[in-house]
Short mmCIF file of C-alpha atoms in Angstrom, two decimals:
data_model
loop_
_atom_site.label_atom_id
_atom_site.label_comp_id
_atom_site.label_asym_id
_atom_site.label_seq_id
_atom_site.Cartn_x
_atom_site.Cartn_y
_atom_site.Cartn_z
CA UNK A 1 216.05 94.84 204.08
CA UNK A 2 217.42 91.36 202.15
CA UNK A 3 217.34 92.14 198.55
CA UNK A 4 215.75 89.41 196.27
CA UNK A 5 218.47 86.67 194.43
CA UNK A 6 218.57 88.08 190.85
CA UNK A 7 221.30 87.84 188.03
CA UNK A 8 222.89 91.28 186.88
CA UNK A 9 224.53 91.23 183.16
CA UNK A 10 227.23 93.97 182.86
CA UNK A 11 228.71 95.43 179.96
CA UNK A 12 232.13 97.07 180.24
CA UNK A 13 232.09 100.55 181.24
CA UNK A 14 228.35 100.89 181.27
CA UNK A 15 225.68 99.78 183.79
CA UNK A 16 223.30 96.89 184.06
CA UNK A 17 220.01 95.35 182.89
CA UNK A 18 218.71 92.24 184.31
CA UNK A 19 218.29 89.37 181.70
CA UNK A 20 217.30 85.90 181.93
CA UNK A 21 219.63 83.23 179.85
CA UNK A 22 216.87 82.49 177.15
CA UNK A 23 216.45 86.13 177.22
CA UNK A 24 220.58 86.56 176.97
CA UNK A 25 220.75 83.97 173.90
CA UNK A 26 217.40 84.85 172.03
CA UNK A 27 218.23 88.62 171.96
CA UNK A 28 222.00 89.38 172.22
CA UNK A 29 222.55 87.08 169.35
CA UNK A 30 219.78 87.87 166.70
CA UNK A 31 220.71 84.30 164.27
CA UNK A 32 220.19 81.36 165.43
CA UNK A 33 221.60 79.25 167.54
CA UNK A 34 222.41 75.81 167.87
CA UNK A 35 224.28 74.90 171.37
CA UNK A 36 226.02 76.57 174.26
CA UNK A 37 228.98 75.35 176.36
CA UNK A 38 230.23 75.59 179.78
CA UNK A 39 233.73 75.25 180.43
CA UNK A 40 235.22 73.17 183.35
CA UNK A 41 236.78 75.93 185.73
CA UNK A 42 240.33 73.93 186.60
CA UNK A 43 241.94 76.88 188.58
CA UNK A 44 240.86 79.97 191.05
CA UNK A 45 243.01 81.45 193.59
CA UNK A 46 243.69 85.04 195.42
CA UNK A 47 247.04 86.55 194.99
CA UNK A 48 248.28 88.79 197.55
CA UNK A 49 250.16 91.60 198.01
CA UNK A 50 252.94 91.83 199.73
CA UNK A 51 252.64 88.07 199.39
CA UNK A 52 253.40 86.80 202.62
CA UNK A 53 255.73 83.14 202.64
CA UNK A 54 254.37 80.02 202.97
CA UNK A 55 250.59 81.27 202.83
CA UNK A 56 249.02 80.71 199.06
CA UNK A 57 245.13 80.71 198.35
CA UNK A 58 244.16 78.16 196.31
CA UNK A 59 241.79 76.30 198.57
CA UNK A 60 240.41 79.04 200.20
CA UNK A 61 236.57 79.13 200.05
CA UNK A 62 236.62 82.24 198.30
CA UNK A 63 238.49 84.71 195.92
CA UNK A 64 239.29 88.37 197.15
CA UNK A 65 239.49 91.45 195.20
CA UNK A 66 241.07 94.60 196.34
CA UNK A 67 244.15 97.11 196.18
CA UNK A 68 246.11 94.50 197.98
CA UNK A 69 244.39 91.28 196.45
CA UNK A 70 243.86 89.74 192.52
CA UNK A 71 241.86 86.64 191.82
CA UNK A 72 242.77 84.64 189.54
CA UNK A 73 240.67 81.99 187.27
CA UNK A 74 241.72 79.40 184.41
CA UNK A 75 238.94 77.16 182.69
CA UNK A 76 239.30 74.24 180.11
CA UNK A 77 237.82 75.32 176.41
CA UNK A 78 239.27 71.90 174.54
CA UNK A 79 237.22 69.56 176.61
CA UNK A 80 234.31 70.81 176.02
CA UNK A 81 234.06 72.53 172.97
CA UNK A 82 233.28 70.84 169.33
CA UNK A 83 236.41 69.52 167.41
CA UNK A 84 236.94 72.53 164.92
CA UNK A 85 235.53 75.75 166.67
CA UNK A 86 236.80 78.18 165.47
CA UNK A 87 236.83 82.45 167.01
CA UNK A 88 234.07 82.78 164.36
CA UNK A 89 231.67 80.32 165.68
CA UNK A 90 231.69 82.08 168.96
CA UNK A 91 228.67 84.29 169.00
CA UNK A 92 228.60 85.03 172.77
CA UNK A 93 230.96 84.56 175.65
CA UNK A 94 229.72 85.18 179.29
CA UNK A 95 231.92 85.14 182.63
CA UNK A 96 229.77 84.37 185.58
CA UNK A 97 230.57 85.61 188.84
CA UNK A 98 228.96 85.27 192.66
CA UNK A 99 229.79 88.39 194.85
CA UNK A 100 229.43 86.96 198.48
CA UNK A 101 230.76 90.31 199.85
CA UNK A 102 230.72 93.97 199.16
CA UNK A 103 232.77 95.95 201.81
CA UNK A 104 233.02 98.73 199.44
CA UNK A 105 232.07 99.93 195.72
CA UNK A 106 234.07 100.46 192.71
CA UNK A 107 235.29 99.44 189.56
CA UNK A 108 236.38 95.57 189.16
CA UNK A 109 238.95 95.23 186.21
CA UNK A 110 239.71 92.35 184.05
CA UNK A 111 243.15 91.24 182.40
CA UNK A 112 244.29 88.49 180.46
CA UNK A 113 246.84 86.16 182.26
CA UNK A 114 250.25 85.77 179.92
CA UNK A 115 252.67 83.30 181.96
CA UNK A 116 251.90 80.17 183.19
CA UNK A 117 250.58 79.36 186.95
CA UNK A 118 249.01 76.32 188.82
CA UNK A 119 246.75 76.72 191.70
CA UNK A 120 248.54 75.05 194.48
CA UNK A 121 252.11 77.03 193.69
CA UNK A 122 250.70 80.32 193.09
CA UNK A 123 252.53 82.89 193.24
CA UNK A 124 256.13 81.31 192.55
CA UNK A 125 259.43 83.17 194.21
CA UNK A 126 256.20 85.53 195.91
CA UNK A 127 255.50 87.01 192.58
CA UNK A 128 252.40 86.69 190.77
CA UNK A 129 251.86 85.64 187.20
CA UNK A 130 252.02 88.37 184.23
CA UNK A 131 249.38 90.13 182.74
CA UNK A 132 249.06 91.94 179.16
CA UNK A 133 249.26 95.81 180.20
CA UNK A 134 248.98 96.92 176.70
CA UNK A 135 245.64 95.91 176.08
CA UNK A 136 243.34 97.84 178.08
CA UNK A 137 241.44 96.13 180.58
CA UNK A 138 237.49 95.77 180.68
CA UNK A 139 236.03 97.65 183.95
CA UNK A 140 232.63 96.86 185.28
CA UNK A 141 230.93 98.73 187.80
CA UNK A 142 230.32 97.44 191.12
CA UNK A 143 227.97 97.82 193.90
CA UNK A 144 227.42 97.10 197.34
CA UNK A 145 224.00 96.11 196.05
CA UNK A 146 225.32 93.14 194.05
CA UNK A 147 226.39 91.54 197.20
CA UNK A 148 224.99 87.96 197.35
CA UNK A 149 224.36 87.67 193.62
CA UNK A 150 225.36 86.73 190.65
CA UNK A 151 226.58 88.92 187.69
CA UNK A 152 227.66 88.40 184.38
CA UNK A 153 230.65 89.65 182.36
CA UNK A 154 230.45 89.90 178.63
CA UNK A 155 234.57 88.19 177.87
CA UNK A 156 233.50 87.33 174.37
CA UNK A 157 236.61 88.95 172.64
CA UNK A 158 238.80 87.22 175.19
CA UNK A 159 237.62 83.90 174.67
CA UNK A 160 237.90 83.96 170.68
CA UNK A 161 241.09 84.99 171.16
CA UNK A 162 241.78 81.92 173.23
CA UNK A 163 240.03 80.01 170.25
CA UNK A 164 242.65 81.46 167.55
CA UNK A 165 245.72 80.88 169.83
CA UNK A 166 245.07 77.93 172.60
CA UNK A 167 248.27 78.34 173.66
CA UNK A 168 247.41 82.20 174.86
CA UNK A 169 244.63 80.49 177.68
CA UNK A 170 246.99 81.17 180.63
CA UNK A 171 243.44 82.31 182.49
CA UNK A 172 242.50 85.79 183.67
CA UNK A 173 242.68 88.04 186.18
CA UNK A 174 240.44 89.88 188.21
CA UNK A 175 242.40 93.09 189.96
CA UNK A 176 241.05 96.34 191.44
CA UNK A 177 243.18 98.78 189.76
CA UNK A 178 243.92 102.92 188.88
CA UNK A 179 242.75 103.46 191.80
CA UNK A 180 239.85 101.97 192.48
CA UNK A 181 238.18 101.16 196.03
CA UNK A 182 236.67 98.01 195.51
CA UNK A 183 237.14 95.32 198.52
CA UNK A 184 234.81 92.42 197.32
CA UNK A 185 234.76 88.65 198.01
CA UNK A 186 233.40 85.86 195.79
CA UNK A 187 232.60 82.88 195.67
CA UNK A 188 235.82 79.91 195.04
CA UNK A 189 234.96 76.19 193.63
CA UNK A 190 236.58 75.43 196.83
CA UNK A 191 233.64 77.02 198.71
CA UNK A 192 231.25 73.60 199.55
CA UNK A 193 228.57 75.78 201.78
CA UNK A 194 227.31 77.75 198.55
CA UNK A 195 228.39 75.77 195.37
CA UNK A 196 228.61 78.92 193.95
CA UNK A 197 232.02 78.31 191.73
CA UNK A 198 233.03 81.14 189.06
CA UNK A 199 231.16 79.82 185.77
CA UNK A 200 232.37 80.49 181.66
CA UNK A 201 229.24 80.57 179.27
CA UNK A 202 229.82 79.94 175.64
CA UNK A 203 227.41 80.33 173.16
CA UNK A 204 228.00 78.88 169.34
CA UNK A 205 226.73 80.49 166.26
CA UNK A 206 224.32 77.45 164.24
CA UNK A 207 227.27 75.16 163.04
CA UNK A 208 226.23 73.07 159.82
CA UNK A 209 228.42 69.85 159.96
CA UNK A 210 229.44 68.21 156.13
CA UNK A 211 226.34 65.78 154.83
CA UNK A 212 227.86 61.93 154.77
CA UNK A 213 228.08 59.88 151.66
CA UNK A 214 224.08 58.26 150.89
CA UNK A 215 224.20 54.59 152.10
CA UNK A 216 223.85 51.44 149.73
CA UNK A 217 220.14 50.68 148.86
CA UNK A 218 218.88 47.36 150.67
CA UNK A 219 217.74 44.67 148.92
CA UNK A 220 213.99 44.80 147.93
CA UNK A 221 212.23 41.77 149.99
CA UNK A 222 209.81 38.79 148.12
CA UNK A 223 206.27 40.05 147.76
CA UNK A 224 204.17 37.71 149.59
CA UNK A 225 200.98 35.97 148.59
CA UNK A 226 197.76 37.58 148.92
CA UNK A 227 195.47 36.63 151.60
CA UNK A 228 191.41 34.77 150.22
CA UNK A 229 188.75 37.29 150.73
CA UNK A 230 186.51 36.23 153.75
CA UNK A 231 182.85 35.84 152.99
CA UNK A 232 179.95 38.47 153.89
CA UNK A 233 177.77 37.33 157.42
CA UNK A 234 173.89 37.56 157.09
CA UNK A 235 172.57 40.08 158.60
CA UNK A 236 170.20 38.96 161.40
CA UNK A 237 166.50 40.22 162.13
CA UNK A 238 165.53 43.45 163.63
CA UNK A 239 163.99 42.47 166.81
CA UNK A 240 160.54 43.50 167.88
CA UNK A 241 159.84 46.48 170.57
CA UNK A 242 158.18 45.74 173.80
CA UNK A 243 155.13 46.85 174.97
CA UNK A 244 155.04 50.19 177.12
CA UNK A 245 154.38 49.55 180.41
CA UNK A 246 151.44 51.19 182.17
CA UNK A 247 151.93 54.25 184.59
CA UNK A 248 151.37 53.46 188.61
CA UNK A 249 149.17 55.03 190.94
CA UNK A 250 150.59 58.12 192.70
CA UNK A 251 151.02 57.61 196.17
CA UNK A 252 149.21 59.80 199.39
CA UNK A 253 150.28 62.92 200.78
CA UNK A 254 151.47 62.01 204.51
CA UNK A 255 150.78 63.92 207.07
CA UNK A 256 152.25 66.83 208.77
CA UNK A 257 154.76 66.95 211.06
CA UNK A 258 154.63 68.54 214.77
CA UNK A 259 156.63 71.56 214.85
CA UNK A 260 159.88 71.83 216.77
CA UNK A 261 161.18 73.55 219.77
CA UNK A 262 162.15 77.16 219.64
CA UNK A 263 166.44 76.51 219.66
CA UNK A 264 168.14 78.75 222.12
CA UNK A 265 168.99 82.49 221.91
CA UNK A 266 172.23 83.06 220.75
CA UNK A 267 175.05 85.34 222.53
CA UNK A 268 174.95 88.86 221.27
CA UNK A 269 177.88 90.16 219.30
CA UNK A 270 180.33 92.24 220.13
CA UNK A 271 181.58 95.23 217.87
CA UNK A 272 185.63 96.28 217.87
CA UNK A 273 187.38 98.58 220.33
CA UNK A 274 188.36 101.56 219.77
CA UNK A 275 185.33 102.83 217.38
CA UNK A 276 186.29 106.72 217.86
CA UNK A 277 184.73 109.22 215.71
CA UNK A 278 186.09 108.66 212.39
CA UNK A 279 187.55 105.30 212.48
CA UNK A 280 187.51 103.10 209.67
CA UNK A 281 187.16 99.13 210.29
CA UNK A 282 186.40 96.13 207.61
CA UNK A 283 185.46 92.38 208.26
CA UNK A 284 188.32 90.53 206.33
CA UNK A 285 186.37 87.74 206.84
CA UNK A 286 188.32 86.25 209.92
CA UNK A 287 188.76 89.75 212.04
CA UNK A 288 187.95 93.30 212.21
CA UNK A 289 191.26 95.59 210.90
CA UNK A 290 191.39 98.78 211.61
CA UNK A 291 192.81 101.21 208.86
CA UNK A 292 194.21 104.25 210.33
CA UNK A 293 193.98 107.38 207.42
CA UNK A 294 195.25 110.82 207.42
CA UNK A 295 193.56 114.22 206.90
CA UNK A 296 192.85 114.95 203.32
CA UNK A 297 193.77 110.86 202.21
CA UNK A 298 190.59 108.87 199.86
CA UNK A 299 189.36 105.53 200.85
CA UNK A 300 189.29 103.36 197.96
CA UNK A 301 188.75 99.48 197.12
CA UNK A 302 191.79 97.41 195.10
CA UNK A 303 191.10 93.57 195.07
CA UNK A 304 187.65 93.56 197.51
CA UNK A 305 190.12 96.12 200.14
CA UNK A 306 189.68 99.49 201.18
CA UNK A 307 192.77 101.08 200.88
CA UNK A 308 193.64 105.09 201.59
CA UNK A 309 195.26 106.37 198.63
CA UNK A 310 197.06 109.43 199.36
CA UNK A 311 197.63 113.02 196.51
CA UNK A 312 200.70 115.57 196.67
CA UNK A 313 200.37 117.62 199.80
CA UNK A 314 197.56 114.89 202.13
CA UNK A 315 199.21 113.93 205.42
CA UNK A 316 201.06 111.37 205.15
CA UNK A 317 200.36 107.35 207.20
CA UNK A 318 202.99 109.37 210.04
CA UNK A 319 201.70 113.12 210.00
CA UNK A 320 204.22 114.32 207.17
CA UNK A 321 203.88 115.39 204.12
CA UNK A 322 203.29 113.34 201.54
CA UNK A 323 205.16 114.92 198.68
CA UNK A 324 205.78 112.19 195.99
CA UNK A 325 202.96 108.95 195.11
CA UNK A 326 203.38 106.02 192.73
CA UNK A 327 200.96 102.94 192.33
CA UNK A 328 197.61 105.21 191.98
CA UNK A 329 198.75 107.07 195.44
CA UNK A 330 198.70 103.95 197.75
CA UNK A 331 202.39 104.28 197.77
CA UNK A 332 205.14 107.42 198.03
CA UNK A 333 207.28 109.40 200.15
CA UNK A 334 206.50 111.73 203.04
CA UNK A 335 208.39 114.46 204.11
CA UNK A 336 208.56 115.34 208.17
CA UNK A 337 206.66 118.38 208.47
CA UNK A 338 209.49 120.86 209.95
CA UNK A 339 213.01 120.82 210.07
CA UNK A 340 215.04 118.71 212.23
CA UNK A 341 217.82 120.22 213.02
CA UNK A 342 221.30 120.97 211.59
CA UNK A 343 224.17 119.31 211.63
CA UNK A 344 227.17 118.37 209.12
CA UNK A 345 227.23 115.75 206.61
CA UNK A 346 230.37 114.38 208.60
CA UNK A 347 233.78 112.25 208.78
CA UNK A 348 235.11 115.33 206.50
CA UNK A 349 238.52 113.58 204.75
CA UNK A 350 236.71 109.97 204.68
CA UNK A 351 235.46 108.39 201.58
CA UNK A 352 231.69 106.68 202.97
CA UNK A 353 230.20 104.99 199.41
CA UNK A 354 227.01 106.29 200.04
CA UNK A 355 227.06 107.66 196.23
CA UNK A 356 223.10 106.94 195.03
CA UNK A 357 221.80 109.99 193.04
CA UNK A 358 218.16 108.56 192.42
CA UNK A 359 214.91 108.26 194.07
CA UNK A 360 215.10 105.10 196.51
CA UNK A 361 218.46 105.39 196.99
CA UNK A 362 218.35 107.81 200.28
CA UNK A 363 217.87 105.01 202.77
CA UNK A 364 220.64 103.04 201.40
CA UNK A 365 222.58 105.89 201.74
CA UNK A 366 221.55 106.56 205.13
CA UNK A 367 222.43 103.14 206.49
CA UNK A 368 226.06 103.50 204.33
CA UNK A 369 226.47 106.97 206.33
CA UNK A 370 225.89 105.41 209.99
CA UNK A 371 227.85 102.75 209.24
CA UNK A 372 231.14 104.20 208.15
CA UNK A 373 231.05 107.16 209.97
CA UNK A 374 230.72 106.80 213.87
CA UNK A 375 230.57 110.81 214.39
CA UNK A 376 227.22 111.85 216.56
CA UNK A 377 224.96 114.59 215.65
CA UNK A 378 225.77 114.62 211.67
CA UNK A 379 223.04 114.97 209.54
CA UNK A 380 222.21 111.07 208.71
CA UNK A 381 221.90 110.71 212.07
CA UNK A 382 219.74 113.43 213.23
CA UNK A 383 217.33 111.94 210.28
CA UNK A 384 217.56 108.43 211.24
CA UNK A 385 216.97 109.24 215.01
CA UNK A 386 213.77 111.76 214.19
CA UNK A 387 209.94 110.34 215.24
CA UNK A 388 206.69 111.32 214.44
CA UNK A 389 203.36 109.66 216.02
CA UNK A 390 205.60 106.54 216.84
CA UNK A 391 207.21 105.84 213.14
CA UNK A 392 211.09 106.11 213.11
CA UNK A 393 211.69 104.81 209.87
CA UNK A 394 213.25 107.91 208.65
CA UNK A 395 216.09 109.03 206.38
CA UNK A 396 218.48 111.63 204.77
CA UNK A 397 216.49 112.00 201.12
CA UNK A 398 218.99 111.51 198.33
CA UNK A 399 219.69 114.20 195.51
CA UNK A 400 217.00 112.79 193.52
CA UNK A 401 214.52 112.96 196.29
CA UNK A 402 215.41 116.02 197.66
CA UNK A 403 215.00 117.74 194.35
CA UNK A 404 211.61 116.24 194.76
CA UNK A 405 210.95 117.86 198.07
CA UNK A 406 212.35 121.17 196.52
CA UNK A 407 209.49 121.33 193.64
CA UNK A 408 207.03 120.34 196.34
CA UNK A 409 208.44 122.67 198.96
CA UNK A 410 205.00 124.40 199.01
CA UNK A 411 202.74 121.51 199.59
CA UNK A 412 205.27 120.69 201.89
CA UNK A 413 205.73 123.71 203.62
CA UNK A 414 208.36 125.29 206.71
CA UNK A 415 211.46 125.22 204.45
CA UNK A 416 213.99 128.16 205.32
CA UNK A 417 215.74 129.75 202.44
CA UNK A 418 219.04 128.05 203.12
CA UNK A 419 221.12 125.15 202.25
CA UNK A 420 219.86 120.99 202.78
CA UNK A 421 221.62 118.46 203.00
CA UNK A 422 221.22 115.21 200.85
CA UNK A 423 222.69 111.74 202.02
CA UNK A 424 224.44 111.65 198.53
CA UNK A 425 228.67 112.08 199.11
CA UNK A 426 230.26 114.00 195.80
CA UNK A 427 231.78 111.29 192.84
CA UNK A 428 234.58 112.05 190.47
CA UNK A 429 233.00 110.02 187.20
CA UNK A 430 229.33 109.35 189.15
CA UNK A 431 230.88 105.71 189.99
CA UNK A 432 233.29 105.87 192.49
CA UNK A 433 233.60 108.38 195.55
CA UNK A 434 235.75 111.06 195.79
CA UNK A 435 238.75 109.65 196.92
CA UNK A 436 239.52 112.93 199.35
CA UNK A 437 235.95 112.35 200.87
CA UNK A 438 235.67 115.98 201.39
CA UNK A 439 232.44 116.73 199.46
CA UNK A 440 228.38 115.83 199.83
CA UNK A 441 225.46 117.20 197.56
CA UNK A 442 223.21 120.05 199.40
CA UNK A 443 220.08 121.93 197.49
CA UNK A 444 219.94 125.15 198.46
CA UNK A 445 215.88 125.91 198.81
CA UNK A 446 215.58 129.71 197.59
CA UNK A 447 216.05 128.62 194.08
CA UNK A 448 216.78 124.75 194.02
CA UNK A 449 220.44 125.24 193.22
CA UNK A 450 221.90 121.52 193.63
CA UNK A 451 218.52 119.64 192.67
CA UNK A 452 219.69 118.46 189.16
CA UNK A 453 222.73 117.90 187.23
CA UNK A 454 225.90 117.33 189.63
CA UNK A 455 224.52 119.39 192.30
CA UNK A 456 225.65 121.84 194.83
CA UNK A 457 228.67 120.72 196.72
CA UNK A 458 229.68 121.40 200.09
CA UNK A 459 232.54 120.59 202.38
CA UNK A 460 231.61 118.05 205.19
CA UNK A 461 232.17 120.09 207.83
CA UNK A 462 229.55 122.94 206.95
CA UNK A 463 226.66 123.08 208.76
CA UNK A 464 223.38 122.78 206.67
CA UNK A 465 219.90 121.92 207.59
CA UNK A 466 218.53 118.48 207.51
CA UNK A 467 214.55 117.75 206.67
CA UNK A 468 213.63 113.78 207.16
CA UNK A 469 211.75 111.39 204.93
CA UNK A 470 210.20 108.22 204.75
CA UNK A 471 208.34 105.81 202.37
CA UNK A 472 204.99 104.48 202.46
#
């Protein structure tokens, strides 16, 4: 499914809200403010390593970040900051970024850049440029979701800095560090299909320039002669009012016309297929559409439609069980009605991504799962291949949705008392995987253990019981 284009603003260490710019200036600032600038990026480039001789980055279309890889940016404050600004007068500072690519999650860092570098030599000798390890770097989050758009960094700190010293804005540096498994690409100024070059936001505080000296008073111009007065017009003579004419004859009724031929009979209509006992059809005004329901599910009308609206424990649009409903009940989840199969949560030893605790986050999961790990018969797979009165949209339900499933397990009905998988692999901070990629969250359905907090874990290779879902 192709996510919408929308712009993510990260803080460091923390997750992410979506803000528009008016939005970013009118409420992260709280004064007012007067102007904001947008430095000219002059530099990007990809350092790699072990850098390889003879290959450098600097016009490649796009900048790579990963164990092996740093980016590398440099933008121009003089130019196009006011003469005089000053750290003070910065009141916001925002580093905008495209992700093109997300191979895999993590946690992108950022340094500042101490020695000097130019984008057609870098790295000199092989070696890339330094970077200040004593301050601690700013993380931010990132997720295979943000791939293809943009997000913004708050660098304010950096940038005043910058301000108080220009001769300290040797750039910055973008690195995937302590560890971290992010592979991401994004986008270069070099890269002409997208335009999408990395992009430095600076807001200033209101900035009251000093009030020039008043200028000399003109001369005061001859006062000219007054004009003579014109003289009154007479006023003319009320004309007189015509006479009323008188009112004409009214004309004669004609006479009656013959009546017409009887027009032709028309064809007689026809009324839908497939008018079994207990359909439900409506005239859209074009066509008849037939709306297939489910056993227990209430017709009702939202903007002139029938619509089936569906309650905890109806039969779901597929035959499940619908165990979860949002938007009045014309939208939820539905559980398959028995158990699959079993099967193991798989590629025991491998690190997937598939790390989303929350509810919508299962089929994302899912489609991580099949994609890094090739191994048939695990427990992603045995819910992705699973249909039921010819829907095969199914998934391994996340933690979230599981837990779900486990305070429904009544309505739902046919649960064993044993343990379920969920398509969520176990995190070491709830941001990146667990870098032995030996451990997935299970609930285990005699008393929910695993359906909150950090959940049950069990080793890949165990054999637990999978139960599909689906939304609707």
């Amino acid at each position: 499914m192709k996510l919408p284009v929308l712009t993510k603003t990260l803080t460091p260490g923390y997750g992410f809200k979506t803000l528009s710019l008016t939005g970013v200036m009118a409420v992260l600032t709280g004064v007012s403010t007067s102007a904001w600038s947008s430095p000219t990026l002059v530099a990007d480039s990809t350092v790699s390593s072990p850098f390889v001789p003879g290959v450098r980055h600097g016009a490649d279309p796009d900048v790579q970040v990963n164990s092996s890889n740093s980016g590398f940016l440099r933008f121009a404050l003089a130019s196009s900051l006011p003469t005089g600004v000053t750290g003070a007068d910065i009141n916001k500072a925002t580093l905008k970024l495209f992700i093109a690519t997300v191979n895999r999650a993590g946690k992108l860092s950022i340094r500042r850049v101490t020695e000097e570098w130019k984008e057609a030599s870098i790295p000199v000798s092989g070696i890339a440029p330094a970077l200040d390890l004593l301050t601690p770097a700013q993380t931010f989050r990132i997720r295979k979701a943000y791939a293809g758009h943009w997000i913004e960094l708050d660098i304010t700190n950096l940038v005043k800095d910058w301000i108080a010293l220009p001769a300290t804005n040797k750039g910055l540096a973008l690195t995937a560090e302590n560890g971290s498994l992010l592979d991401a690409l994004i986008d270069s100024k070099e890269n002409t299909a997208t335009g999408h070059q990395a992009v430095l936001e600076v807001v200033l505080n209101k900035i009251t320039s000093a009030k020039g000296d008043p200028g000399p008073i003109g001369a005061t111009g001859a006062k000219g002669d007054p004009g003579a007065t014109g003289a009154t017009g007479a006023r003319g003579d009320t004309g007189a009012t015509g006479a009323t004419g008188a009112k004409g004859d009214t004309g004669a009724t004609g006479a009656t016309g013959a009546k017409g031929d009887t027009g032709a009979t028309g064809a007689t209509g026809s009324f839908p297929t497939g008018n079994a006992l207990g359909d439900m059809q409506y005239w859209n005004g074009t066509a008849w559409v037939m709306l297939p329901g489910s056993n227990g599910a209430t017709l009702k009308f939202y903007n002139g439609v029938p619509t089936w609206t569906y309650r905890i424990g109806d039969d779901g649009p597929a035959g499940g069980k619908v165990f979860y409903v949002t938007d009045g009940g014309t939208h939820g989840f539905e559980a398959a009605p028995v158990d699959q199969d079993s099967g193991q949560w798989g590629c025991m030893g491998t690190p997937i991504g598939a790390i989303g605790r929350d509810v919508g986050e299962g089929a994302q999961n899912t489609a991580d799962i099949l994609a890094g790990c090739p191994t048939l018969g695990i427990a992603a797979r045995i819910a992705d291949e699973y249909s039921l009165n010819g829907y095969e949209d199914w998934f391994l339900p996340s933690q979230g949705e599981l837990n779900l499933m486990f305070l429904q397990k009544t309505a739902i009905g046919g649960f064993a008392n044993a343990y379920y998988w969920t398509s969520t692999e176990h995190t070491v901070d709830d941001i990146n995987p667990d870098p032995f990629g030996n451990g997935a969250l299970a609930v285990f359905f005699s008393d929910g253990s695993g359906g909150t907090g950090n959940g049950v874990i069990g080793t890949k290779n165990e054999s637990y019981r999978v139960r599909a879902v689906r939304v609707f």
